[in-house]
Amino acid sequence: AWPMLTGGGAGGGPAETPGSRFVTAGDEALARDRLDAYEDAADEFTKALAFDENDVRAQIGLARAHALQAQAHLFEADDLEARAG
């Protein structure tokens, strides 16, 4: 449906851009699935956006990193509340 987002363009994948290495590093950080890794991922996606603020992969990655950070903090708060109560 949307080749830019699904990687279905002529080359079979997203085009290589100057910020691609940071998007890849951000994706790898998200895969580590820990709070500190989410922070690392947000940093990497932000670096990618410095090259192209309209890079959809970096924008989506940054949104995912922030959402996962928020979720981790919510779970941590729930755990603390359960121990206190």
N, CA, C and O atoms as a CHARMM CRD file, in Angstrom:
* protein
*
  340
    1    1 ALA  N      0.82500  -1.18900   0.00000 PROA 1      0.00000
    2    1 ALA  CA     0.00000   0.00000   0.00000 PROA 1      0.00000
    3    1 ALA  C      0.87200   1.25800   0.00000 PROA 1      0.00000
    4    1 ALA  O      0.71700   2.10700  -0.87700 PROA 1      0.00000
    5    2 TRP  N      1.77700   1.39200   0.95800 PROA 2      0.00000
    6    2 TRP  CA     2.64900   2.54900   1.04100 PROA 2      0.00000
    7    2 TRP  C      4.08500   2.07400   0.94000 PROA 2      0.00000
    8    2 TRP  O      4.68300   1.73500   1.96100 PROA 2      0.00000
    9    3 PRO  N      4.65500   2.03700  -0.24300 PROA 3      0.00000
   10    3 PRO  CA     6.00400   1.47200  -0.41200 PROA 3      0.00000
   11    3 PRO  C      7.05800   2.13400   0.45800 PROA 3      0.00000
   12    3 PRO  O      7.99900   1.46300   0.88200 PROA 3      0.00000
   13    4 MET  N      6.93600   3.44400   0.74400 PROA 4      0.00000
   14    4 MET  CA     7.94800   4.10700   1.57500 PROA 4      0.00000
   15    4 MET  C      7.98700   3.52300   2.97900 PROA 4      0.00000
   16    4 MET  O      9.05400   3.42600   3.58500 PROA 4      0.00000
   17    5 LEU  N      6.83500   3.13600   3.49300 PROA 5      0.00000
   18    5 LEU  CA     6.77900   2.63200   4.85700 PROA 5      0.00000
   19    5 LEU  C      7.04000   1.13600   4.93400 PROA 5      0.00000
   20    5 LEU  O      7.60600   0.65000   5.91400 PROA 5      0.00000
   21    6 THR  N      6.63400   0.41300   3.91800 PROA 6      0.00000
   22    6 THR  CA     6.75800  -1.03900   3.97100 PROA 6      0.00000
   23    6 THR  C      8.03600  -1.55400   3.33800 PROA 6      0.00000
   24    6 THR  O      8.33400  -2.74600   3.42300 PROA 6      0.00000
   25    7 GLY  N      8.79500  -0.66800   2.70400 PROA 7      0.00000
   26    7 GLY  CA    10.02600  -1.10700   2.06700 PROA 7      0.00000
   27    7 GLY  C      9.78200  -1.79500   0.73900 PROA 7      0.00000
   28    7 GLY  O     10.65300  -2.51000   0.24300 PROA 7      0.00000
   29    8 GLY  N      8.61300  -1.58900   0.15600 PROA 8      0.00000
   30    8 GLY  CA     8.29100  -2.24700  -1.09900 PROA 8      0.00000
   31    8 GLY  C      8.63800  -1.42300  -2.31400 PROA 8      0.00000
   32    8 GLY  O      8.04900  -1.62400  -3.37600 PROA 8      0.00000
   33    9 GLY  N      9.57500  -0.50100  -2.19500 PROA 9      0.00000
   34    9 GLY  CA     9.96600   0.34100  -3.32000 PROA 9      0.00000
   35    9 GLY  C     10.76000  -0.44100  -4.34600 PROA 9      0.00000
   36    9 GLY  O     10.89700  -1.66000  -4.24300 PROA 9      0.00000
   37   10 ALA  N     11.27800   0.26000  -5.32600 PROA 10     0.00000
   38   10 ALA  CA    11.99300  -0.37800  -6.42700 PROA 10     0.00000
   39   10 ALA  C     13.19300  -1.19000  -5.93900 PROA 10     0.00000
   40   10 ALA  O     13.50700  -2.23400  -6.51100 PROA 10     0.00000
   41   11 GLY  N     13.86100  -0.72200  -4.89200 PROA 11     0.00000
   42   11 GLY  CA    15.04000  -1.42200  -4.39400 PROA 11     0.00000
   43   11 GLY  C     14.71900  -2.55500  -3.44300 PROA 11     0.00000
   44   11 GLY  O     15.62300  -3.27800  -3.02400 PROA 11     0.00000
   45   12 GLY  N     13.45000  -2.72900  -3.08900 PROA 12     0.00000
   46   12 GLY  CA    13.06200  -3.80800  -2.19300 PROA 12     0.00000
   47   12 GLY  C     13.21500  -3.45700  -0.72400 PROA 12     0.00000
   48   12 GLY  O     12.85300  -4.25800   0.13800 PROA 12     0.00000
   49   13 GLY  N     13.74100  -2.27900  -0.41700 PROA 13     0.00000
   50   13 GLY  CA    13.90000  -1.86300   0.97100 PROA 13     0.00000
   51   13 GLY  C     14.05300  -0.36600   1.02600 PROA 13     0.00000
   52   13 GLY  O     14.11200   0.29600  -0.01000 PROA 13     0.00000
   53   14 PRO  N     14.11900   0.17700   2.22900 PROA 14     0.00000
   54   14 PRO  CA    14.26700   1.62100   2.33600 PROA 14     0.00000
   55   14 PRO  C     15.60000   2.07500   1.74200 PROA 14     0.00000
   56   14 PRO  O     16.61300   1.38400   1.84400 PROA 14     0.00000
   57   15 ALA  N     15.57200   3.23500   1.13200 PROA 15     0.00000
   58   15 ALA  CA    16.79400   3.76700   0.53800 PROA 15     0.00000
   59   15 ALA  C     17.81300   4.09300   1.62700 PROA 15     0.00000
   60   15 ALA  O     17.45500   4.51000   2.72900 PROA 15     0.00000
   61   16 GLU  N     19.08100   3.89600   1.29700 PROA 16     0.00000
   62   16 GLU  CA    20.16500   4.21100   2.22700 PROA 16     0.00000
   63   16 GLU  C     20.31400   5.72900   2.27500 PROA 16     0.00000
   64   16 GLU  O     20.44500   6.37800   1.23700 PROA 16     0.00000
   65   17 THR  N     20.29300   6.28300   3.46500 PROA 17     0.00000
   66   17 THR  CA    20.43400   7.71800   3.66200 PROA 17     0.00000
   67   17 THR  C     21.55200   7.95900   4.66000 PROA 17     0.00000
   68   17 THR  O     21.99200   7.01700   5.32100 PROA 17     0.00000
   69   18 PRO  N     22.02900   9.20300   4.79100 PROA 18     0.00000
   70   18 PRO  CA    23.07900   9.47600   5.78000 PROA 18     0.00000
   71   18 PRO  C     22.66400   9.09900   7.21100 PROA 18     0.00000
   72   18 PRO  O     23.51300   8.73700   8.02500 PROA 18     0.00000
   73   19 GLY  N     21.38000   9.18200   7.51100 PROA 19     0.00000
   74   19 GLY  CA    20.91900   8.85000   8.85400 PROA 19     0.00000
   75   19 GLY  C     20.55800   7.39400   9.05900 PROA 19     0.00000
   76   19 GLY  O     20.19100   6.99800  10.16500 PROA 19     0.00000
   77   20 SER  N     20.65600   6.58200   8.00200 PROA 20     0.00000
   78   20 SER  CA    20.24300   5.17400   8.09300 PROA 20     0.00000
   79   20 SER  C     20.98600   4.40200   9.17300 PROA 20     0.00000
   80   20 SER  O     20.40000   3.56100   9.85500 PROA 20     0.00000
   81   21 ARG  N     22.27700   4.68500   9.32900 PROA 21     0.00000
   82   21 ARG  CA    23.03900   3.93200  10.34000 PROA 21     0.00000
   83   21 ARG  C     22.50900   4.22300  11.73600 PROA 21     0.00000
   84   21 ARG  O     22.56400   3.35900  12.61100 PROA 21     0.00000
   85   22 PHE  N     21.99000   5.44800  11.95900 PROA 22     0.00000
   86   22 PHE  CA    21.43700   5.78000  13.26900 PROA 22     0.00000
   87   22 PHE  C     20.07200   5.11700  13.47300 PROA 22     0.00000
   88   22 PHE  O     19.73100   4.71100  14.58400 PROA 22     0.00000
   89   23 VAL  N     19.29700   5.01100  12.39200 PROA 23     0.00000
   90   23 VAL  CA    18.01100   4.30800  12.48500 PROA 23     0.00000
   91   23 VAL  C     18.26700   2.83600  12.81400 PROA 23     0.00000
   92   23 VAL  O     17.58400   2.25800  13.65900 PROA 23     0.00000
   93   24 THR  N     19.24500   2.23900  12.15000 PROA 24     0.00000
   94   24 THR  CA    19.59100   0.84400  12.41600 PROA 24     0.00000
   95   24 THR  C     20.04400   0.67000  13.86600 PROA 24     0.00000
   96   24 THR  O     19.63600  -0.27700  14.53900 PROA 24     0.00000
   97   25 ALA  N     20.88700   1.58200  14.34300 PROA 25     0.00000
   98   25 ALA  CA    21.35000   1.51300  15.74100 PROA 25     0.00000
   99   25 ALA  C     20.18100   1.68800  16.69900 PROA 25     0.00000
  100   25 ALA  O     20.13600   1.03600  17.74200 PROA 25     0.00000
  101   26 GLY  N     19.24500   2.54900  16.36300 PROA 26     0.00000
  102   26 GLY  CA    18.05700   2.74300  17.20500 PROA 26     0.00000
  103   26 GLY  C     17.20300   1.49300  17.26600 PROA 26     0.00000
  104   26 GLY  O     16.73700   1.10200  18.33600 PROA 26     0.00000
  105   27 ASP  N     16.99800   0.86000  16.10700 PROA 27     0.00000
  106   27 ASP  CA    16.22800  -0.39000  16.07600 PROA 27     0.00000
  107   27 ASP  C     16.91000  -1.47800  16.90400 PROA 27     0.00000
  108   27 ASP  O     16.24900  -2.23500  17.61600 PROA 27     0.00000
  109   28 GLU  N     18.23500  -1.54900  16.80400 PROA 28     0.00000
  110   28 GLU  CA    18.97800  -2.54300  17.59400 PROA 28     0.00000
  111   28 GLU  C     18.85100  -2.26300  19.08700 PROA 28     0.00000
  112   28 GLU  O     18.73400  -3.19000  19.88900 PROA 28     0.00000
  113   29 ALA  N     18.87300  -0.98900  19.45600 PROA 29     0.00000
  114   29 ALA  CA    18.71900  -0.63400  20.86900 PROA 29     0.00000
  115   29 ALA  C     17.32900  -1.01400  21.36800 PROA 29     0.00000
  116   29 ALA  O     17.19800  -1.54400  22.47100 PROA 29     0.00000
  117   30 LEU  N     16.29300  -0.75400  20.57900 PROA 30     0.00000
  118   30 LEU  CA    14.93300  -1.12900  20.98800 PROA 30     0.00000
  119   30 LEU  C     14.81600  -2.63500  21.20200 PROA 30     0.00000
  120   30 LEU  O     14.08600  -3.08900  22.08300 PROA 30     0.00000
  121   31 ALA  N     15.53300  -3.39600  20.39900 PROA 31     0.00000
  122   31 ALA  CA    15.46800  -4.85700  20.50600 PROA 31     0.00000
  123   31 ALA  C     16.04800  -5.36500  21.82600 PROA 31     0.00000
  124   31 ALA  O     15.74400  -6.48100  22.24700 PROA 31     0.00000
  125   32 ARG  N     16.88600  -4.54900  22.48500 PROA 32     0.00000
  126   32 ARG  CA    17.45300  -4.96400  23.77900 PROA 32     0.00000
  127   32 ARG  C     16.39000  -4.95500  24.87500 PROA 32     0.00000
  128   32 ARG  O     16.55800  -5.61000  25.90300 PROA 32     0.00000
  129   33 ASP  N     15.29600  -4.21800  24.66600 PROA 33     0.00000
  130   33 ASP  CA    14.10800  -4.26000  25.53700 PROA 33     0.00000
  131   33 ASP  C     14.41000  -3.98300  27.01000 PROA 33     0.00000
  132   33 ASP  O     14.00400  -4.73400  27.89700 PROA 33     0.00000
  133   34 ARG  N     15.13800  -2.87700  27.25000 PROA 34     0.00000
  134   34 ARG  CA    15.40700  -2.41000  28.61600 PROA 34     0.00000
  135   34 ARG  C     15.26900  -0.89100  28.62300 PROA 34     0.00000
  136   34 ARG  O     15.40300  -0.25200  27.57900 PROA 34     0.00000
  137   35 LEU  N     15.00300  -0.31000  29.78800 PROA 35     0.00000
  138   35 LEU  CA    14.80300   1.13200  29.87500 PROA 35     0.00000
  139   35 LEU  C     16.00600   1.90400  29.35300 PROA 35     0.00000
  140   35 LEU  O     15.84100   2.85400  28.58700 PROA 35     0.00000
  141   36 ASP  N     17.21400   1.51500  29.75200 PROA 36     0.00000
  142   36 ASP  CA    18.39000   2.24400  29.27400 PROA 36     0.00000
  143   36 ASP  C     18.55200   2.11300  27.76300 PROA 36     0.00000
  144   36 ASP  O     19.05700   3.02500  27.10900 PROA 36     0.00000
  145   37 ALA  N     18.12700   0.98700  27.21100 PROA 37     0.00000
  146   37 ALA  CA    18.19900   0.79200  25.76600 PROA 37     0.00000
  147   37 ALA  C     17.18300   1.68300  25.04500 PROA 37     0.00000
  148   37 ALA  O     17.45600   2.16500  23.94700 PROA 37     0.00000
  149   38 TYR  N     16.01400   1.90300  25.65400 PROA 38     0.00000
  150   38 TYR  CA    15.02200   2.79500  25.04800 PROA 38     0.00000
  151   38 TYR  C     15.58700   4.21600  24.97600 PROA 38     0.00000
  152   38 TYR  O     15.36400   4.93000  23.99800 PROA 38     0.00000
  153   39 GLU  N     16.31400   4.61700  26.00900 PROA 39     0.00000
  154   39 GLU  CA    16.93300   5.94500  26.01900 PROA 39     0.00000
  155   39 GLU  C     18.01400   6.03700  24.93900 PROA 39     0.00000
  156   39 GLU  O     18.12800   7.05000  24.25000 PROA 39     0.00000
  157   40 ASP  N     18.80200   4.97100  24.80000 PROA 40     0.00000
  158   40 ASP  CA    19.81100   4.91900  23.73300 PROA 40     0.00000
  159   40 ASP  C     19.14400   5.00600  22.36200 PROA 40     0.00000
  160   40 ASP  O     19.62300   5.71300  21.47500 PROA 40     0.00000
  161   41 ALA  N     18.04500   4.28700  22.19700 PROA 41     0.00000
  162   41 ALA  CA    17.33000   4.29300  20.92200 PROA 41     0.00000
  163   41 ALA  C     16.82900   5.69800  20.58800 PROA 41     0.00000
  164   41 ALA  O     16.96900   6.16000  19.45500 PROA 41     0.00000
  165   42 ALA  N     16.25200   6.36800  21.57000 PROA 42     0.00000
  166   42 ALA  CA    15.76200   7.73500  21.34100 PROA 42     0.00000
  167   42 ALA  C     16.90800   8.63600  20.88900 PROA 42     0.00000
  168   42 ALA  O     16.73100   9.46800  19.99900 PROA 42     0.00000
  169   43 ASP  N     18.06900   8.47400  21.49200 PROA 43     0.00000
  170   43 ASP  CA    19.24300   9.26500  21.08600 PROA 43     0.00000
  171   43 ASP  C     19.62200   8.97500  19.63500 PROA 43     0.00000
  172   43 ASP  O     19.90900   9.89500  18.86900 PROA 43     0.00000
  173   44 GLU  N     19.62300   7.70300  19.26100 PROA 44     0.00000
  174   44 GLU  CA    20.00800   7.32600  17.89800 PROA 44     0.00000
  175   44 GLU  C     19.00100   7.84700  16.86700 PROA 44     0.00000
  176   44 GLU  O     19.39300   8.35100  15.81400 PROA 44     0.00000
  177   45 PHE  N     17.71400   7.72600  17.16800 PROA 45     0.00000
  178   45 PHE  CA    16.70500   8.22000  16.23500 PROA 45     0.00000
  179   45 PHE  C     16.77300   9.74600  16.11600 PROA 45     0.00000
  180   45 PHE  O     16.53800  10.29500  15.04000 PROA 45     0.00000
  181   46 THR  N     17.08900  10.41900  17.20300 PROA 46     0.00000
  182   46 THR  CA    17.24900  11.87700  17.16500 PROA 46     0.00000
  183   46 THR  C     18.42800  12.25600  16.27500 PROA 46     0.00000
  184   46 THR  O     18.35700  13.23100  15.52600 PROA 46     0.00000
  185   47 LYS  N     19.50800  11.48900  16.35500 PROA 47     0.00000
  186   47 LYS  CA    20.66500  11.73300  15.47500 PROA 47     0.00000
  187   47 LYS  C     20.26500  11.57000  14.01300 PROA 47     0.00000
  188   47 LYS  O     20.67300  12.36000  13.16200 PROA 47     0.00000
  189   48 ALA  N     19.46700  10.54600  13.72400 PROA 48     0.00000
  190   48 ALA  CA    19.01700  10.32900  12.34300 PROA 48     0.00000
  191   48 ALA  C     18.18600  11.51400  11.86600 PROA 48     0.00000
  192   48 ALA  O     18.29300  11.93000  10.71300 PROA 48     0.00000
  193   49 LEU  N     17.36500  12.05100  12.74900 PROA 49     0.00000
  194   49 LEU  CA    16.51900  13.18400  12.37400 PROA 49     0.00000
  195   49 LEU  C     17.32800  14.45400  12.13600 PROA 49     0.00000
  196   49 LEU  O     16.85100  15.37200  11.46900 PROA 49     0.00000
  197   50 ALA  N     18.53800  14.51800  12.66800 PROA 50     0.00000
  198   50 ALA  CA    19.41100  15.66500  12.39600 PROA 50     0.00000
  199   50 ALA  C     19.80400  15.70000  10.91700 PROA 50     0.00000
  200   50 ALA  O     20.04900  16.77300  10.36500 PROA 50     0.00000
  201   51 PHE  N     19.86300  14.53300  10.27700 PROA 51     0.00000
  202   51 PHE  CA    20.18000  14.46300   8.85100 PROA 51     0.00000
  203   51 PHE  C     18.95600  14.75100   7.99000 PROA 51     0.00000
  204   51 PHE  O     19.06100  15.37400   6.93400 PROA 51     0.00000
  205   52 ASP  N     17.79400  14.29000   8.45100 PROA 52     0.00000
  206   52 ASP  CA    16.55000  14.48300   7.69100 PROA 52     0.00000
  207   52 ASP  C     15.38800  14.45600   8.66900 PROA 52     0.00000
  208   52 ASP  O     14.97700  13.39100   9.13100 PROA 52     0.00000
  209   53 GLU  N     14.86000  15.63400   8.98000 PROA 53     0.00000
  210   53 GLU  CA    13.78100  15.71600   9.96400 PROA 53     0.00000
  211   53 GLU  C     12.48900  15.07000   9.47500 PROA 53     0.00000
  212   53 GLU  O     11.55700  14.89200  10.25900 PROA 53     0.00000
  213   54 ASN  N     12.41800  14.71800   8.19700 PROA 54     0.00000
  214   54 ASN  CA    11.23000  14.06900   7.64100 PROA 54     0.00000
  215   54 ASN  C     11.41900  12.56700   7.44200 PROA 54     0.00000
  216   54 ASN  O     10.59400  11.92700   6.78900 PROA 54     0.00000
  217   55 ASP  N     12.48000  11.99900   7.98800 PROA 55     0.00000
  218   55 ASP  CA    12.74200  10.56400   7.86400 PROA 55     0.00000
  219   55 ASP  C     11.67400   9.81100   8.66400 PROA 55     0.00000
  220   55 ASP  O     11.68400   9.80900   9.89500 PROA 55     0.00000
  221   56 VAL  N     10.76600   9.18100   7.94100 PROA 56     0.00000
  222   56 VAL  CA     9.63000   8.51000   8.57300 PROA 56     0.00000
  223   56 VAL  C     10.08900   7.38600   9.49900 PROA 56     0.00000
  224   56 VAL  O      9.51800   7.18900  10.57100 PROA 56     0.00000
  225   57 ARG  N     11.11900   6.65100   9.08300 PROA 57     0.00000
  226   57 ARG  CA    11.60600   5.54900   9.93100 PROA 57     0.00000
  227   57 ARG  C     12.14300   6.07900  11.24900 PROA 57     0.00000
  228   57 ARG  O     11.91800   5.47200  12.29700 PROA 57     0.00000
  229   58 ALA  N     12.84900   7.20200  11.21200 PROA 58     0.00000
  230   58 ALA  CA    13.38600   7.79400  12.43600 PROA 58     0.00000
  231   58 ALA  C     12.26500   8.37100  13.30300 PROA 58     0.00000
  232   58 ALA  O     12.30400   8.25900  14.52800 PROA 58     0.00000
  233   59 GLN  N     11.27500   8.98300  12.67100 PROA 59     0.00000
  234   59 GLN  CA    10.14800   9.54400  13.42600 PROA 59     0.00000
  235   59 GLN  C      9.36600   8.44700  14.13900 PROA 59     0.00000
  236   59 GLN  O      9.02800   8.57700  15.31500 PROA 59     0.00000
  237   60 ILE  N      9.08600   7.37400  13.42000 PROA 60     0.00000
  238   60 ILE  CA     8.35000   6.26000  14.01900 PROA 60     0.00000
  239   60 ILE  C      9.19000   5.59800  15.11400 PROA 60     0.00000
  240   60 ILE  O      8.67100   5.25700  16.17700 PROA 60     0.00000
  241   61 GLY  N     10.46500   5.42100  14.85700 PROA 61     0.00000
  242   61 GLY  CA    11.34500   4.82600  15.86000 PROA 61     0.00000
  243   61 GLY  C     11.41000   5.66600  17.12200 PROA 61     0.00000
  244   61 GLY  O     11.36900   5.13100  18.23000 PROA 61     0.00000
  245   62 LEU  N     11.51100   6.98200  16.96100 PROA 62     0.00000
  246   62 LEU  CA    11.55600   7.86700  18.12800 PROA 62     0.00000
  247   62 LEU  C     10.25000   7.78900  18.91300 PROA 62     0.00000
  248   62 LEU  O     10.26200   7.77200  20.14400 PROA 62     0.00000
  249   63 ALA  N      9.12800   7.74100  18.20400 PROA 63     0.00000
  250   63 ALA  CA     7.83500   7.60500  18.88100 PROA 63     0.00000
  251   63 ALA  C      7.75600   6.28500  19.64500 PROA 63     0.00000
  252   63 ALA  O      7.26800   6.24700  20.77500 PROA 63     0.00000
  253   64 ARG  N      8.23700   5.20400  19.03100 PROA 64     0.00000
  254   64 ARG  CA     8.23700   3.90600  19.71300 PROA 64     0.00000
  255   64 ARG  C      9.12400   3.93700  20.95100 PROA 64     0.00000
  256   64 ARG  O      8.74800   3.42300  22.00500 PROA 64     0.00000
  257   65 ALA  N     10.30600   4.54300  20.81800 PROA 65     0.00000
  258   65 ALA  CA    11.23100   4.60800  21.95600 PROA 65     0.00000
  259   65 ALA  C     10.59600   5.37000  23.12200 PROA 65     0.00000
  260   65 ALA  O     10.68700   4.94200  24.27200 PROA 65     0.00000
  261   66 HSD  N      9.95500   6.49600  22.82000 PROA 66     0.00000
  262   66 HSD  CA     9.32100   7.26900  23.88800 PROA 66     0.00000
  263   66 HSD  C      8.12500   6.53400  24.48900 PROA 66     0.00000
  264   66 HSD  O      7.90300   6.59600  25.69800 PROA 66     0.00000
  265   67 ALA  N      7.36000   5.84600  23.65800 PROA 67     0.00000
  266   67 ALA  CA     6.22200   5.07600  24.16500 PROA 67     0.00000
  267   67 ALA  C      6.69800   3.94600  25.07900 PROA 67     0.00000
  268   67 ALA  O      6.09600   3.69200  26.12200 PROA 67     0.00000
  269   68 LEU  N      7.77600   3.27100  24.68600 PROA 68     0.00000
  270   68 LEU  CA     8.29700   2.18400  25.51800 PROA 68     0.00000
  271   68 LEU  C      8.89500   2.71700  26.81600 PROA 68     0.00000
  272   68 LEU  O      8.78700   2.06700  27.85500 PROA 68     0.00000
  273   69 GLN  N      9.52800   3.89800  26.77000 PROA 69     0.00000
  274   69 GLN  CA    10.02900   4.51900  27.99900 PROA 69     0.00000
  275   69 GLN  C      8.86300   4.81400  28.93600 PROA 69     0.00000
  276   69 GLN  O      8.93000   4.51200  30.12700 PROA 69     0.00000
  277   70 ALA  N      7.80800   5.39700  28.40600 PROA 70     0.00000
  278   70 ALA  CA     6.64200   5.73500  29.23100 PROA 70     0.00000
  279   70 ALA  C      6.02200   4.47700  29.83500 PROA 70     0.00000
  280   70 ALA  O      5.65600   4.46100  31.01000 PROA 70     0.00000
  281   71 GLN  N      5.90900   3.43800  29.03400 PROA 71     0.00000
  282   71 GLN  CA     5.34400   2.18600  29.52800 PROA 71     0.00000
  283   71 GLN  C      6.22100   1.59400  30.62900 PROA 71     0.00000
  284   71 GLN  O      5.69900   1.10500  31.63100 PROA 71     0.00000
  285   72 ALA  N      7.51800   1.62900  30.46400 PROA 72     0.00000
  286   72 ALA  CA     8.42500   1.09200  31.48000 PROA 72     0.00000
  287   72 ALA  C      8.29800   1.87000  32.78300 PROA 72     0.00000
  288   72 ALA  O      8.30000   1.28400  33.86600 PROA 72     0.00000
  289   73 HSD  N      8.18700   3.19300  32.67600 PROA 73     0.00000
  290   73 HSD  CA     8.02000   3.99400  33.89200 PROA 73     0.00000
  291   73 HSD  C      6.67500   3.71200  34.56300 PROA 73     0.00000
  292   73 HSD  O      6.58700   3.69000  35.79100 PROA 73     0.00000
  293   74 LEU  N      5.63700   3.49800  33.76800 PROA 74     0.00000
  294   74 LEU  CA     4.32800   3.16500  34.32900 PROA 74     0.00000
  295   74 LEU  C      4.38800   1.83100  35.07100 PROA 74     0.00000
  296   74 LEU  O      3.86400   1.71300  36.17900 PROA 74     0.00000
  297   75 PHE  N      5.02200   0.83400  34.47000 PROA 75     0.00000
  298   75 PHE  CA     5.15700  -0.46300  35.13300 PROA 75     0.00000
  299   75 PHE  C      5.95600  -0.33400  36.42400 PROA 75     0.00000
  300   75 PHE  O      5.62000  -0.95000  37.43600 PROA 75     0.00000
  301   76 GLU  N      7.01000   0.46500  36.38300 PROA 76     0.00000
  302   76 GLU  CA     7.82800   0.68500  37.57800 PROA 76     0.00000
  303   76 GLU  C      7.00500   1.35300  38.67700 PROA 76     0.00000
  304   76 GLU  O      7.10200   0.97600  39.84400 PROA 76     0.00000
  305   77 ALA  N      6.20600   2.33400  38.30900 PROA 77     0.00000
  306   77 ALA  CA     5.35400   3.02600  39.28600 PROA 77     0.00000
  307   77 ALA  C      4.31400   2.07100  39.86900 PROA 77     0.00000
  308   77 ALA  O      4.04400   2.10200  41.06900 PROA 77     0.00000
  309   78 ASP  N      3.73200   1.22700  39.02500 PROA 78     0.00000
  310   78 ASP  CA     2.76500   0.23800  39.51300 PROA 78     0.00000
  311   78 ASP  C      3.41300  -0.72800  40.49900 PROA 78     0.00000
  312   78 ASP  O      2.81200  -1.07500  41.51500 PROA 78     0.00000
  313   79 ASP  N      4.64100  -1.16400  40.20400 PROA 79     0.00000
  314   79 ASP  CA     5.35500  -2.06800  41.10500 PROA 79     0.00000
  315   79 ASP  C      5.62100  -1.39700  42.46000 PROA 79     0.00000
  316   79 ASP  O      5.43200  -2.00500  43.51400 PROA 79     0.00000
  317   80 LEU  N      6.06100  -0.14000  42.41000 PROA 80     0.00000
  318   80 LEU  CA     6.32900   0.58800  43.66300 PROA 80     0.00000
  319   80 LEU  C      5.06300   0.78100  44.47600 PROA 80     0.00000
  320   80 LEU  O      5.08100   0.66600  45.70100 PROA 80     0.00000
  321   81 GLU  N      3.97700   1.07100  43.80300 PROA 81     0.00000
  322   81 GLU  CA     2.69400   1.25600  44.48800 PROA 81     0.00000
  323   81 GLU  C      2.23000  -0.04900  45.12400 PROA 81     0.00000
  324   81 GLU  O      1.70700  -0.04400  46.23800 PROA 81     0.00000
  325   82 ALA  N      2.41400  -1.15400  44.43400 PROA 82     0.00000
  326   82 ALA  CA     2.00600  -2.46000  44.96700 PROA 82     0.00000
  327   82 ALA  C      2.82700  -2.82800  46.19100 PROA 82     0.00000
  328   82 ALA  O      2.29800  -3.41100  47.13700 PROA 82     0.00000
  329   83 ARG  N      4.11900  -2.49300  46.18600 PROA 83     0.00000
  330   83 ARG  CA     4.96000  -2.79300  47.34700 PROA 83     0.00000
  331   83 ARG  C      4.62200  -1.90300  48.53200 PROA 83     0.00000
  332   83 ARG  O      4.72600  -2.33000  49.68200 PROA 83     0.00000
  333   84 ALA  N      4.22100  -0.67700  48.25800 PROA 84     0.00000
  334   84 ALA  CA     3.91600   0.27000  49.33700 PROA 84     0.00000
  335   84 ALA  C      2.53700   0.00900  49.94300 PROA 84     0.00000
  336   84 ALA  O      2.30200   0.31100  51.11300 PROA 84     0.00000
  337   85 GLY  N      1.64000  -0.54500  49.15300 PROA 85     0.00000
  338   85 GLY  CA     0.25400  -0.67300  49.57800 PROA 85     0.00000
  339   85 GLY  C     -0.03700  -1.95400  50.20300 PROA 85     0.00000
  340   85 GLY  O     -1.17200  -2.19800  50.61200 PROA 85     0.00000
